[in-house]
Amino acid sequence: MNVDGRENVFPKDFAWGAATAAYQIEGGWDADGKSPSIWDTFCHGKGVVFQDQNGDVACNSYKLWQEDLRCIQQLGLTHYRLSLSWSRLLPDGTTRHINQKGVSYYNKVINDLLASNVTPMVTLYHFDLPQVLQDQGGWKWAGIADVFAGYAAFCFETFGDRVKLWVTLNEPYVCAKLGHEDGLFAPGLRDPGVSAYLAGHNMLRAHARAWHGYDALFRPRQKGLVSLALNSDWAEPRDPGSPQEVAATERYMAFTFGWFASPVFMTGDYPATMRSRIEARSLELGFPADRLPGFAEGEPRVLGTADFFALNYYTSRRVKAVSCPSGALSFKGDQEAEGVVDPSWPVSGVPWLAVVPDGLRKLLNYIKDTCHNPSIYITENGFAQMGPVDLEDSQRCGFYRDTLLEVSKAIHEDGVDVRGYFAWSLLDNFEWADGFSVRFGLFHVDRAHPELTRTIYHSGRNYAKIILRNACPSTTQS
Ligand code: GAL
């Protein structure tokens, strides 16, 4: 599929997008009746985010949406992935009280996108649980699943006449693990080896209820698609000749990718390796209860509750086996595996993000093979910059070119059904615990300027060319 032997053409109707998330861009944290989310609370505490920064203002997209729209138009995006702030729409978390100003804001965003021929993909939950629900136990509370389903149904009812691509939850792995095991993300719980599994389980129950609600009540007239966005590294053994490392790599994939992909796409349950490892470790340490909950009879089925695969891919890992002899429970102790960066891989502005474009191609093939060849949207992928702002971001340009070449090979040479690609992110924004020190945008946001001026990076201009041609060059782009 080469034009003039130079370009790699993407399928007709390929979705070209960029993604953002409410807390990372909107600001207006207490504007017009919005109640605090767990990220508001988390960031307002001390010592948890880089330089105690927060998303109170962020990119001020709540006020500057027209500027974002101009960026979207300048790139020529066909799709834009945004998330809704639950606590802006439903300040007490439930449909007992609807904040019309929040509804109006998202109506405007969605209507403006459609008027500009841009298809919205809407995420219901991107890490920002209403604090009032956290106060009732958050994702560890079994009742959250029904409350989430109520919120989801409200969003389908309110916006589903125009939104046809839905993501219920963004990265349940990150939310469960970083928020409930490591304490690095809101709600900041450090409860190793226990809470992450419970939170993850309730997220799956919540997602399944939302999907079934859509399927029964909304799909017949709205005809949209619903999924959840799963993040995963691609992992390979450090030494492919070592049976220990091969087994550790399988565990690594089971505990990251499989944790959520297996119940939804493969078997309806967690990977067998996860179950057996966690059970064995509990016995070993004398922990009484079953830490990995079961999918109860009579609960809405989880298997098959995704109409496409939404993949967030950033990087790859080489895996080594580790054992945790200490008497303490932990996710890592269960997993007995550790991912390391191969020294030959270039690294982006943040140490965790090694640049491994062909890992994406391998992961896409793995999804095709293990998840019954689903249609796939790459809902996030991007490159971080740190330190001085460099608008001529040549490394990021190369990153996008190399990555899209791998996507093109996955489509044309391997027959993977990739329907679209969303760059993370439209704008430099609030990068969670890293605050504003890490920049992923196709547009730079000048935080020193009162208007938070958006300026396109070189990578943004290149991405616009790729979109216009529906093709990416095989070699360096002019
Ligand atoms: C993802 C997350 C995004 C963004 C990105 C870059 O885990 O969904 O919100 O922050 O990572 O680190």
CSV table of C-alpha atoms and ligand atoms in Angstrom, one decimal:
chain,number,residue,atom,x,y,z
A,1,MET,CA,0.0,0.0,0.0
A,2,ASN,CA,2.7,2.5,-1.0
A,3,VAL,CA,2.0,5.5,-3.1
A,4,ASP,CA,5.1,6.2,-5.3
A,5,GLY,CA,6.9,3.8,-3.0
A,6,ARG,CA,6.9,6.6,-0.4
A,7,GLU,CA,3.6,6.8,1.4
A,8,ASN,CA,1.6,4.4,3.5
A,9,VAL,CA,-2.0,4.9,2.8
A,10,PHE,CA,-4.6,4.3,5.5
A,11,PRO,CA,-8.0,2.8,4.9
A,12,LYS,CA,-10.7,5.1,3.6
A,13,ASP,CA,-12.7,6.4,6.6
A,14,PHE,CA,-9.8,5.9,9.0
A,15,ALA,CA,-10.4,8.0,12.1
A,16,TRP,CA,-7.8,10.6,12.7
A,17,GLY,CA,-8.1,12.0,16.2
A,18,ALA,CA,-6.5,13.6,19.2
A,19,ALA,CA,-7.5,13.0,22.8
A,20,THR,CA,-7.9,15.0,26.0
A,21,ALA,CA,-9.5,14.5,29.4
A,22,ALA,CA,-11.7,16.8,31.4
A,23,TYR,CA,-9.5,17.3,34.5
A,24,GLN,CA,-6.4,17.7,32.4
A,25,ILE,CA,-7.7,20.6,30.3
A,26,GLU,CA,-10.9,22.1,31.6
A,27,GLY,CA,-10.1,24.1,34.7
A,28,GLY,CA,-13.2,25.7,36.1
A,29,TRP,CA,-12.9,23.3,39.0
A,30,ASP,CA,-15.6,24.9,41.0
A,31,ALA,CA,-17.3,26.9,38.3
A,32,ASP,CA,-21.1,27.0,37.8
A,33,GLY,CA,-22.1,24.4,40.3
A,34,LYS,CA,-19.4,21.8,39.6
A,35,SER,CA,-18.5,19.8,42.8
A,36,PRO,CA,-15.0,18.6,43.5
A,37,SER,CA,-13.6,15.4,42.1
A,38,ILE,CA,-11.0,13.2,43.7
A,39,TRP,CA,-8.4,14.9,41.6
A,40,ASP,CA,-9.4,18.3,43.0
A,41,THR,CA,-9.0,16.9,46.5
A,42,PHE,CA,-5.8,15.1,45.8
A,43,CYS,CA,-4.1,18.1,44.2
A,44,HIS,CA,-5.2,20.5,46.9
A,45,GLY,CA,-3.3,18.3,49.3
A,46,LYS,CA,0.5,18.9,49.7
A,47,GLY,CA,3.4,17.1,48.3
A,48,VAL,CA,1.6,14.7,45.9
A,49,VAL,CA,1.9,16.6,42.6
A,50,PHE,CA,5.0,18.2,41.0
A,51,GLN,CA,5.4,21.6,42.7
A,52,ASP,CA,2.0,21.2,44.3
A,53,GLN,CA,0.4,22.1,40.9
A,54,ASN,CA,-3.3,21.4,40.2
A,55,GLY,CA,-5.9,21.4,37.5
A,56,ASP,CA,-7.9,24.4,38.9
A,57,VAL,CA,-7.2,26.3,35.7
A,58,ALA,CA,-5.4,23.8,33.5
A,59,CYS,CA,-5.9,24.9,29.9
A,60,ASN,CA,-9.1,26.7,30.9
A,61,SER,CA,-10.9,24.8,28.2
A,62,TYR,CA,-14.1,25.3,30.2
A,63,LYS,CA,-13.8,29.0,29.1
A,64,LEU,CA,-11.5,28.6,26.0
A,65,TRP,CA,-13.3,25.8,24.1
A,66,GLN,CA,-13.4,28.0,21.0
A,67,GLU,CA,-9.6,28.0,21.1
A,68,ASP,CA,-9.5,24.2,21.3
A,69,LEU,CA,-11.9,24.0,18.4
A,70,ARG,CA,-9.6,26.1,16.3
A,71,CYS,CA,-6.7,23.7,17.1
A,72,ILE,CA,-8.9,20.7,16.2
A,73,GLN,CA,-9.7,22.4,12.9
A,74,GLN,CA,-6.2,23.4,12.2
A,75,LEU,CA,-5.1,19.8,12.5
A,76,GLY,CA,-8.0,18.7,10.3
A,77,LEU,CA,-9.0,16.0,12.8
A,78,THR,CA,-11.9,13.7,11.7
A,79,HIS,CA,-12.4,12.7,15.4
A,80,TYR,CA,-11.9,14.2,18.8
A,81,ARG,CA,-11.8,12.2,22.0
A,82,LEU,CA,-12.9,14.2,25.1
A,83,SER,CA,-14.0,13.2,28.6
A,84,LEU,CA,-17.0,14.4,30.6
A,85,SER,CA,-16.5,15.6,34.1
A,86,TRP,CA,-19.0,13.5,36.1
A,87,SER,CA,-19.0,16.1,39.0
A,88,ARG,CA,-19.7,19.0,36.6
A,89,LEU,CA,-22.8,17.2,35.2
A,90,LEU,CA,-24.0,15.5,38.4
A,91,PRO,CA,-22.6,17.3,41.4
A,92,ASP,CA,-23.8,14.8,44.0
A,93,GLY,CA,-22.8,12.0,41.7
A,94,THR,CA,-26.4,10.9,41.0
A,95,THR,CA,-29.2,12.0,38.7
A,96,ARG,CA,-31.0,13.5,41.7
A,97,HIS,CA,-29.4,16.8,40.8
A,98,ILE,CA,-28.5,17.7,37.2
A,99,ASN,CA,-26.2,20.7,36.7
A,100,GLN,CA,-27.7,22.3,33.5
A,101,LYS,CA,-24.6,24.6,33.1
A,102,GLY,CA,-22.5,21.5,32.8
A,103,VAL,CA,-24.9,20.0,30.3
A,104,SER,CA,-24.9,23.2,28.2
A,105,TYR,CA,-21.1,23.2,28.1
A,106,TYR,CA,-20.8,19.7,26.7
A,107,ASN,CA,-23.8,20.3,24.4
A,108,LYS,CA,-21.9,23.2,22.9
A,109,VAL,CA,-18.7,21.2,22.6
A,110,ILE,CA,-20.4,18.3,20.9
A,111,ASN,CA,-22.5,20.5,18.6
A,112,ASP,CA,-19.5,22.6,17.6
A,113,LEU,CA,-17.6,19.4,16.8
A,114,LEU,CA,-20.3,18.1,14.6
A,115,ALA,CA,-20.8,21.4,12.9
A,116,SER,CA,-17.1,21.2,12.0
A,117,ASN,CA,-17.4,17.7,10.7
A,118,VAL,CA,-15.5,16.2,13.6
A,119,THR,CA,-16.9,13.0,15.2
A,120,PRO,CA,-16.8,13.1,19.0
A,121,MET,CA,-15.6,10.0,20.9
A,122,VAL,CA,-16.7,10.6,24.5
A,123,THR,CA,-15.2,9.0,27.6
A,124,LEU,CA,-17.5,9.0,30.7
A,125,TYR,CA,-14.8,8.6,33.3
A,126,HIS,CA,-11.2,9.6,33.0
A,127,PHE,CA,-9.9,9.3,36.6
A,128,ASP,CA,-12.1,12.1,38.1
A,129,LEU,CA,-14.6,10.5,40.5
A,130,PRO,CA,-16.9,12.9,42.3
A,131,GLN,CA,-15.4,13.3,45.8
A,132,VAL,CA,-18.9,12.8,47.3
A,133,LEU,CA,-18.8,9.2,45.9
A,134,GLN,CA,-15.3,8.7,47.2
A,135,ASP,CA,-16.6,9.6,50.6
A,136,GLN,CA,-18.9,6.6,50.3
A,137,GLY,CA,-16.0,4.3,49.5
A,138,GLY,CA,-15.3,5.2,45.8
A,139,TRP,CA,-14.4,2.3,43.6
A,140,LYS,CA,-14.0,0.0,46.6
A,141,TRP,CA,-17.7,0.4,47.3
A,142,ALA,CA,-19.9,-2.2,45.6
A,143,GLY,CA,-22.7,0.3,45.2
A,144,ILE,CA,-20.6,2.4,42.8
A,145,ALA,CA,-21.5,0.1,39.9
A,146,ASP,CA,-25.2,1.1,39.9
A,147,VAL,CA,-24.4,4.8,40.5
A,148,PHE,CA,-22.0,4.7,37.5
A,149,ALA,CA,-24.6,3.0,35.4
A,150,GLY,CA,-27.1,5.8,36.3
A,151,TYR,CA,-24.6,8.4,35.3
A,152,ALA,CA,-23.8,6.5,32.0
A,153,ALA,CA,-27.5,6.2,31.2
A,154,PHE,CA,-27.9,9.9,31.9
A,155,CYS,CA,-25.1,10.7,29.4
A,156,PHE,CA,-26.5,8.4,26.7
A,157,GLU,CA,-29.9,9.9,27.1
A,158,THR,CA,-28.6,13.5,27.0
A,159,PHE,CA,-25.8,13.3,24.4
A,160,GLY,CA,-26.4,10.0,22.6
A,161,ASP,CA,-28.5,11.4,19.9
A,162,ARG,CA,-25.2,12.9,18.6
A,163,VAL,CA,-22.4,10.9,20.2
A,164,LYS,CA,-22.0,7.4,18.6
A,165,LEU,CA,-18.6,6.4,20.1
A,166,TRP,CA,-18.5,5.9,23.8
A,167,VAL,CA,-15.7,4.9,26.2
A,168,THR,CA,-17.1,4.1,29.7
A,169,LEU,CA,-13.8,4.0,31.7
A,170,ASN,CA,-10.3,5.2,30.8
A,171,GLU,CA,-7.6,2.8,31.9
A,172,PRO,CA,-9.0,0.9,34.8
A,173,TYR,CA,-5.5,-0.5,35.4
A,174,VAL,CA,-4.1,2.9,36.1
A,175,CYS,CA,-7.0,4.0,38.2
A,176,ALA,CA,-6.9,0.8,40.3
A,177,LYS,CA,-3.1,0.4,40.5
A,178,LEU,CA,-1.8,3.9,40.8
A,179,GLY,CA,-4.8,5.1,42.8
A,180,HIS,CA,-5.3,2.2,45.2
A,181,GLU,CA,-2.0,0.3,45.4
A,182,ASP,CA,0.8,2.9,44.9
A,183,GLY,CA,-1.1,6.0,46.1
A,184,LEU,CA,0.5,8.1,43.3
A,185,PHE,CA,-2.9,9.0,41.7
A,186,ALA,CA,-6.2,10.1,43.3
A,187,PRO,CA,-7.6,8.9,45.6
A,188,GLY,CA,-4.1,8.3,46.9
A,189,LEU,CA,-4.7,5.0,48.7
A,190,ARG,CA,-1.6,2.9,49.5
A,191,ASP,CA,-3.1,-0.5,50.2
A,192,PRO,CA,-0.8,-3.0,48.5
A,193,GLY,CA,-2.1,-6.2,47.2
A,194,VAL,CA,-5.7,-5.7,48.2
A,195,SER,CA,-7.6,-2.5,47.2
A,196,ALA,CA,-6.5,-2.4,43.6
A,197,TYR,CA,-8.1,-5.7,42.8
A,198,LEU,CA,-11.4,-4.7,44.5
A,199,ALA,CA,-11.4,-1.3,42.8
A,200,GLY,CA,-10.7,-2.9,39.4
A,201,HIS,CA,-13.5,-5.4,40.0
A,202,ASN,CA,-16.0,-2.7,40.7
A,203,MET,CA,-14.9,-0.8,37.6
A,204,LEU,CA,-15.6,-3.9,35.5
A,205,ARG,CA,-19.0,-4.3,37.2
A,206,ALA,CA,-19.7,-0.6,36.5
A,207,HIS,CA,-18.6,-0.8,32.9
A,208,ALA,CA,-20.7,-4.0,32.3
A,209,ARG,CA,-23.8,-2.3,33.7
A,210,ALA,CA,-23.3,0.7,31.6
A,211,TRP,CA,-22.8,-1.3,28.4
A,212,HIS,CA,-25.9,-3.5,29.1
A,213,GLY,CA,-27.9,-0.3,29.7
A,214,TYR,CA,-26.8,1.1,26.4
A,215,ASP,CA,-27.4,-2.2,24.6
A,216,ALA,CA,-30.9,-2.6,25.9
A,217,LEU,CA,-32.2,1.0,26.0
A,218,PHE,CA,-30.2,3.2,23.7
A,219,ARG,CA,-28.6,1.2,21.0
A,220,PRO,CA,-31.8,0.4,19.2
A,221,ARG,CA,-32.4,4.1,18.4
A,222,GLN,CA,-29.0,5.7,18.8
A,223,LYS,CA,-27.0,3.0,17.1
A,224,GLY,CA,-23.7,3.8,18.7
A,225,LEU,CA,-20.8,1.7,20.0
A,226,VAL,CA,-19.5,1.4,23.6
A,227,SER,CA,-16.2,0.2,24.9
A,228,LEU,CA,-13.6,0.8,27.7
A,229,ALA,CA,-10.1,2.1,27.1
A,230,LEU,CA,-7.4,-0.4,28.2
A,231,ASN,CA,-3.8,0.6,28.5
A,232,SER,CA,-1.0,-1.9,28.1
A,233,ASP,CA,2.6,-2.1,27.5
A,234,TRP,CA,3.9,-4.7,25.0
A,235,ALA,CA,6.2,-7.0,27.0
A,236,GLU,CA,8.9,-9.5,26.0
A,237,PRO,CA,11.4,-11.5,28.0
A,238,ARG,CA,14.8,-9.9,28.6
A,239,ASP,CA,16.3,-13.2,27.5
A,240,PRO,CA,13.9,-15.2,25.2
A,241,GLY,CA,16.0,-18.3,26.0
A,242,SER,CA,15.2,-18.2,29.7
A,243,PRO,CA,12.0,-20.2,30.7
A,244,GLN,CA,11.8,-18.1,33.9
A,245,GLU,CA,11.7,-14.9,32.0
A,246,VAL,CA,9.2,-16.2,29.4
A,247,ALA,CA,6.9,-17.3,32.3
A,248,ALA,CA,7.4,-13.9,34.0
A,249,THR,CA,6.5,-12.1,30.7
A,250,GLU,CA,3.3,-14.1,30.6
A,251,ARG,CA,2.5,-13.1,34.1
A,252,TYR,CA,3.4,-9.5,33.3
A,253,MET,CA,0.9,-9.5,30.4
A,254,ALA,CA,-1.7,-11.3,32.4
A,255,PHE,CA,-1.5,-8.7,35.3
A,256,THR,CA,-1.6,-5.7,33.0
A,257,PHE,CA,-3.4,-6.4,29.7
A,258,GLY,CA,-5.3,-9.6,30.8
A,259,TRP,CA,-6.6,-8.1,34.1
A,260,PHE,CA,-9.2,-6.2,32.2
A,261,ALA,CA,-9.1,-7.6,28.7
A,262,SER,CA,-9.7,-11.2,29.8
A,263,PRO,CA,-13.0,-10.6,31.5
A,264,VAL,CA,-14.3,-8.4,28.8
A,265,PHE,CA,-12.9,-10.0,25.6
A,266,MET,CA,-11.7,-13.5,26.4
A,267,THR,CA,-13.3,-15.6,29.1
A,268,GLY,CA,-15.5,-13.5,31.4
A,269,ASP,CA,-13.0,-14.1,34.2
A,270,TYR,CA,-9.5,-12.9,35.2
A,271,PRO,CA,-6.6,-14.7,33.7
A,272,ALA,CA,-6.0,-18.1,35.3
A,273,THR,CA,-2.4,-17.1,36.1
A,274,MET,CA,-3.7,-14.1,38.1
A,275,ARG,CA,-6.1,-16.2,40.1
A,276,SER,CA,-3.6,-18.9,40.9
A,277,ARG,CA,-0.8,-16.5,41.8
A,278,ILE,CA,-2.9,-14.4,44.0
A,279,GLU,CA,-4.4,-17.4,45.8
A,280,ALA,CA,-1.0,-19.0,46.3
A,281,ARG,CA,0.4,-15.8,47.7
A,282,SER,CA,-2.5,-15.3,50.0
A,283,LEU,CA,-2.1,-18.8,51.4
A,284,GLU,CA,1.6,-18.3,51.7
A,285,LEU,CA,1.2,-15.1,53.7
A,286,GLY,CA,-1.9,-16.4,55.7
A,287,PHE,CA,-4.2,-13.7,54.2
A,288,PRO,CA,-7.7,-15.0,55.0
A,289,ALA,CA,-9.9,-13.6,52.2
A,290,ASP,CA,-9.9,-14.0,48.5
A,291,ARG,CA,-8.3,-10.8,47.3
A,292,LEU,CA,-9.3,-11.2,43.7
A,293,PRO,CA,-13.1,-11.1,43.7
A,294,GLY,CA,-15.2,-13.5,41.7
A,295,PHE,CA,-17.8,-12.6,39.1
A,296,ALA,CA,-21.0,-13.4,40.9
A,297,GLU,CA,-23.8,-15.4,39.5
A,298,GLY,CA,-26.8,-13.2,38.7
A,299,GLU,CA,-24.7,-10.1,38.1
A,300,PRO,CA,-24.7,-8.6,34.6
A,301,ARG,CA,-22.4,-10.5,32.3
A,302,VAL,CA,-19.0,-8.9,31.7
A,303,LEU,CA,-17.9,-11.0,28.7
A,304,GLY,CA,-18.7,-9.4,25.4
A,305,THR,CA,-19.4,-5.9,26.9
A,306,ALA,CA,-17.3,-4.0,24.3
A,307,ASP,CA,-18.2,-3.1,20.8
A,308,PHE,CA,-14.6,-2.4,19.8
A,309,PHE,CA,-11.2,-2.5,21.4
A,310,ALA,CA,-10.0,0.9,22.7
A,311,LEU,CA,-6.3,0.7,23.2
A,312,ASN,CA,-4.0,3.2,24.9
A,313,TYR,CA,-0.4,2.3,24.0
A,314,TYR,CA,2.7,4.2,25.1
A,315,THR,CA,5.6,1.9,25.5
A,316,SER,CA,7.1,-1.6,25.9
A,317,ARG,CA,9.1,-3.5,28.5
A,318,ARG,CA,11.6,-6.3,28.7
A,319,VAL,CA,10.6,-8.5,31.6
A,320,LYS,CA,12.6,-10.2,34.3
A,321,ALA,CA,11.4,-12.6,37.0
A,322,VAL,CA,11.5,-11.2,40.6
A,323,SER,CA,10.4,-12.7,43.8
A,324,CYS,CA,9.3,-10.8,46.8
A,325,PRO,CA,10.3,-12.7,49.8
A,326,SER,CA,9.1,-10.2,52.3
A,327,GLY,CA,6.0,-11.0,54.3
A,328,ALA,CA,4.0,-8.1,52.8
A,329,LEU,CA,1.2,-8.4,50.2
A,330,SER,CA,1.7,-6.5,47.0
A,331,PHE,CA,0.6,-6.5,43.4
A,332,LYS,CA,4.3,-6.9,42.4
A,333,GLY,CA,4.7,-9.8,44.8
A,334,ASP,CA,1.7,-11.5,43.2
A,335,GLN,CA,2.9,-10.8,39.7
A,336,GLU,CA,6.5,-11.8,40.4
A,337,ALA,CA,7.7,-9.9,37.3
A,338,GLU,CA,9.3,-6.6,36.6
A,339,GLY,CA,9.4,-4.6,33.4
A,340,VAL,CA,12.6,-2.8,32.5
A,341,VAL,CA,13.5,-0.5,29.7
A,342,ASP,CA,15.9,-2.0,27.1
A,343,PRO,CA,19.0,0.2,27.1
A,344,SER,CA,18.9,0.3,23.3
A,345,TRP,CA,15.6,2.0,23.2
A,346,PRO,CA,15.5,5.8,22.9
A,347,VAL,CA,13.6,7.5,25.8
A,348,SER,CA,11.2,10.4,25.5
A,349,GLY,CA,11.1,13.3,28.0
A,350,VAL,CA,9.9,11.0,30.8
A,351,PRO,CA,12.0,8.0,31.8
A,352,TRP,CA,9.0,5.5,31.7
A,353,LEU,CA,8.2,6.3,28.1
A,354,ALA,CA,10.7,4.4,26.0
A,355,VAL,CA,10.1,4.8,22.3
A,356,VAL,CA,9.2,1.4,20.9
A,357,PRO,CA,6.9,1.8,17.9
A,358,ASP,CA,7.1,-1.8,16.8
A,359,GLY,CA,5.8,-2.8,20.2
A,360,LEU,CA,2.5,-1.3,19.1
A,361,ARG,CA,2.4,-3.5,16.0
A,362,LYS,CA,3.1,-6.6,18.1
A,363,LEU,CA,0.4,-5.6,20.7
A,364,LEU,CA,-2.1,-5.0,17.9
A,365,ASN,CA,-1.4,-8.5,16.6
A,366,TYR,CA,-1.7,-9.9,20.1
A,367,ILE,CA,-5.1,-8.3,20.5
A,368,LYS,CA,-6.2,-9.7,17.2
A,369,ASP,CA,-5.1,-13.2,18.2
A,370,THR,CA,-6.3,-13.2,21.8
A,371,CYS,CA,-9.5,-11.1,21.6
A,372,HIS,CA,-11.2,-12.6,18.6
A,373,ASN,CA,-10.0,-10.1,16.0
A,374,PRO,CA,-11.9,-7.0,17.2
A,375,SER,CA,-12.1,-3.7,15.5
A,376,ILE,CA,-9.5,-1.5,17.3
A,377,TYR,CA,-9.2,2.2,17.9
A,378,ILE,CA,-5.9,3.3,19.3
A,379,THR,CA,-7.4,5.8,21.7
A,380,GLU,CA,-4.1,7.2,23.1
A,381,ASN,CA,-0.5,7.2,22.0
A,382,GLY,CA,2.0,10.0,22.3
A,383,PHE,CA,5.4,11.4,23.2
A,384,ALA,CA,6.4,13.5,26.2
A,385,GLN,CA,8.6,16.5,26.3
A,386,MET,CA,10.2,17.9,29.5
A,387,GLY,CA,12.5,20.8,30.2
A,388,PRO,CA,12.7,23.8,27.8
A,389,VAL,CA,9.8,24.0,25.3
A,390,ASP,CA,10.9,23.0,21.9
A,391,LEU,CA,8.3,24.0,19.2
A,392,GLU,CA,10.5,22.3,16.6
A,393,ASP,CA,10.0,18.9,18.3
A,394,SER,CA,11.8,16.7,15.8
A,395,GLN,CA,12.0,13.7,18.1
A,396,ARG,CA,8.2,13.8,18.5
A,397,CYS,CA,7.8,14.1,14.7
A,398,GLY,CA,9.9,11.0,14.3
A,399,PHE,CA,7.9,9.2,17.0
A,400,TYR,CA,4.6,9.8,15.2
A,401,ARG,CA,6.0,8.9,11.8
A,402,ASP,CA,7.6,5.6,13.1
A,403,THR,CA,4.5,4.7,15.1
A,404,LEU,CA,2.1,5.3,12.3
A,405,LEU,CA,4.3,3.2,10.0
A,406,GLU,CA,3.9,0.3,12.4
A,407,VAL,CA,0.1,0.9,12.5
A,408,SER,CA,0.0,0.9,8.7
A,409,LYS,CA,2.0,-2.4,8.7
A,410,ALA,CA,-0.4,-3.9,11.2
A,411,ILE,CA,-3.3,-3.0,9.0
A,412,HIS,CA,-1.9,-3.9,5.6
A,413,GLU,CA,0.6,-6.7,6.3
A,414,ASP,CA,-0.9,-8.4,9.3
A,415,GLY,CA,-4.6,-7.8,8.7
A,416,VAL,CA,-5.3,-6.1,12.0
A,417,ASP,CA,-8.6,-4.2,12.0
A,418,VAL,CA,-7.4,-0.8,13.2
A,419,ARG,CA,-10.1,1.8,12.6
A,420,GLY,CA,-8.5,4.9,14.0
A,421,TYR,CA,-5.7,6.6,15.9
A,422,PHE,CA,-5.9,9.3,18.6
A,423,ALA,CA,-2.8,11.2,19.4
A,424,TRP,CA,-2.3,12.0,23.1
A,425,SER,CA,-2.8,14.9,23.3
A,426,LEU,CA,-4.3,17.8,21.5
A,427,LEU,CA,-2.8,20.2,24.1
A,428,ASP,CA,0.0,20.4,26.6
A,429,ASN,CA,-2.0,19.8,29.8
A,430,PHE,CA,-2.0,18.8,33.4
A,431,GLU,CA,-0.1,15.5,33.4
A,432,TRP,CA,-1.4,14.1,36.7
A,433,ALA,CA,1.3,13.7,39.3
A,434,ASP,CA,3.8,15.3,37.0
A,435,GLY,CA,1.7,18.5,36.8
A,436,PHE,CA,2.6,20.8,33.9
A,437,SER,CA,6.3,19.6,33.9
A,438,VAL,CA,5.5,17.0,31.2
A,439,ARG,CA,4.1,18.0,27.9
A,440,PHE,CA,2.3,15.7,25.4
A,441,GLY,CA,0.6,18.3,23.2
A,442,LEU,CA,0.4,18.8,19.5
A,443,PHE,CA,-0.2,22.4,20.6
A,444,HIS,CA,1.9,24.1,23.2
A,445,VAL,CA,0.0,26.0,25.9
A,446,ASP,CA,1.8,29.1,27.2
A,447,ARG,CA,1.1,29.0,30.9
A,448,ALA,CA,2.9,32.3,31.4
A,449,HIS,CA,0.4,34.1,29.1
A,450,PRO,CA,-2.9,35.1,30.7
A,451,GLU,CA,-4.8,33.9,27.6
A,452,LEU,CA,-3.0,30.5,27.8
A,453,THR,CA,-2.1,30.8,24.1
A,454,ARG,CA,-2.1,27.7,22.1
A,455,THR,CA,0.8,27.4,19.5
A,456,ILE,CA,1.2,24.5,17.2
A,457,TYR,CA,4.3,22.3,17.4
A,458,HIS,CA,6.1,21.1,14.3
A,459,SER,CA,4.7,17.6,15.2
A,460,GLY,CA,1.2,19.2,15.0
A,461,ARG,CA,1.9,20.5,11.5
A,462,ASN,CA,3.2,17.1,10.4
A,463,TYR,CA,0.2,15.3,11.9
A,464,ALA,CA,-2.1,17.7,9.9
A,465,LYS,CA,-0.2,16.7,6.7
A,466,ILE,CA,-0.6,13.0,7.5
A,467,ILE,CA,-4.3,13.5,8.1
A,468,LEU,CA,-4.7,15.5,4.9
A,469,ARG,CA,-3.0,12.8,2.8
A,470,ASN,CA,-4.5,9.9,4.8
A,471,ALA,CA,-1.0,8.6,4.6
A,472,CYS,CA,2.3,8.8,6.4
A,473,PRO,CA,5.7,9.0,4.7
A,474,SER,CA,8.1,6.2,5.0
A,475,THR,CA,11.0,8.5,5.4
A,476,THR,CA,11.7,11.9,7.0
A,477,GLN,CA,8.8,14.3,6.3
A,478,SER,CA,9.5,17.8,4.9
B,1,GAL,C1,-2.6,7.9,30.1
B,1,GAL,C2,-3.8,8.8,30.5
B,1,GAL,C3,-3.7,10.2,30.0
B,1,GAL,C4,-2.4,10.8,29.9
B,1,GAL,C5,-1.4,9.8,29.3
B,1,GAL,C6,0.1,10.3,29.3
B,1,GAL,O1,-2.4,7.0,31.1
B,1,GAL,O2,-5.0,8.2,30.1
B,1,GAL,O3,-4.6,10.9,30.7
B,1,GAL,O4,-2.0,11.4,31.0
B,1,GAL,O5,-1.4,8.6,30.1
B,1,GAL,O6,0.8,9.9,30.4
